[in-house]
Amino acid sequence: REPKRPDVAKVPPLDQLISQEHYQTVSDLAKRFEEDPYLEENVCFGAIEEKGKRANIHLAVSMAFPELKTQSVKNSEGISELYVMPDMKTNQLKVLLGDRAVAKRFQLFTHISNERDCFFLSIDPTPENLTRIDNALLDLY
């Protein structure tokens, strides 16, 4: 049985789910990560107790900034706090696919697609290259 994916059409844009200040902070984080591919910073949104809102924010961040990832971490009171940080898979995909923009589109695809959806790459179709890419993607995902 295929896991149920959220309906991306029903998820509000990120700037409608978080404050303008948080949105700008996340946008700035994405820009800094673009400039420094080894950036190890994160942004904390604080406690977001409502699970549905938290899930929407996770997906909305992935859609707006596919090069970033989110993580919920329980604080000392047992309340989930939401963190946004660079996704280091971006760097590995950039090397693998040869282009950061393609890597970001591929990450967005992995966040919002279903198992049977296809992503087409313009790559060297030699068997050696296809095997290399296939093995690398299996390691990453």
XYZ file of C-alpha atoms in Angstrom, residues 3 6 25 27-28 30 38 42 50-51 54 59 83 103 108 111 113 120 122:
19
model
C 1.820 5.909 1.713
C -0.394 15.343 1.381
C 14.805 34.538 7.943
C 14.698 33.086 2.685
C 17.974 34.550 3.965
C 18.450 29.711 1.607
C 28.646 23.816 3.705
C 19.310 26.480 11.313
C -0.961 21.805 16.144
C 0.200 18.771 14.160
C 3.295 21.693 11.501
C 5.588 20.698 3.079
C 13.657 23.718 12.729
C 19.272 19.497 -8.066
C 11.142 19.495 -5.015
C 8.959 16.133 -1.812
C 5.583 13.502 -6.160
C 13.439 13.344 -16.592
C 19.215 15.350 -19.533
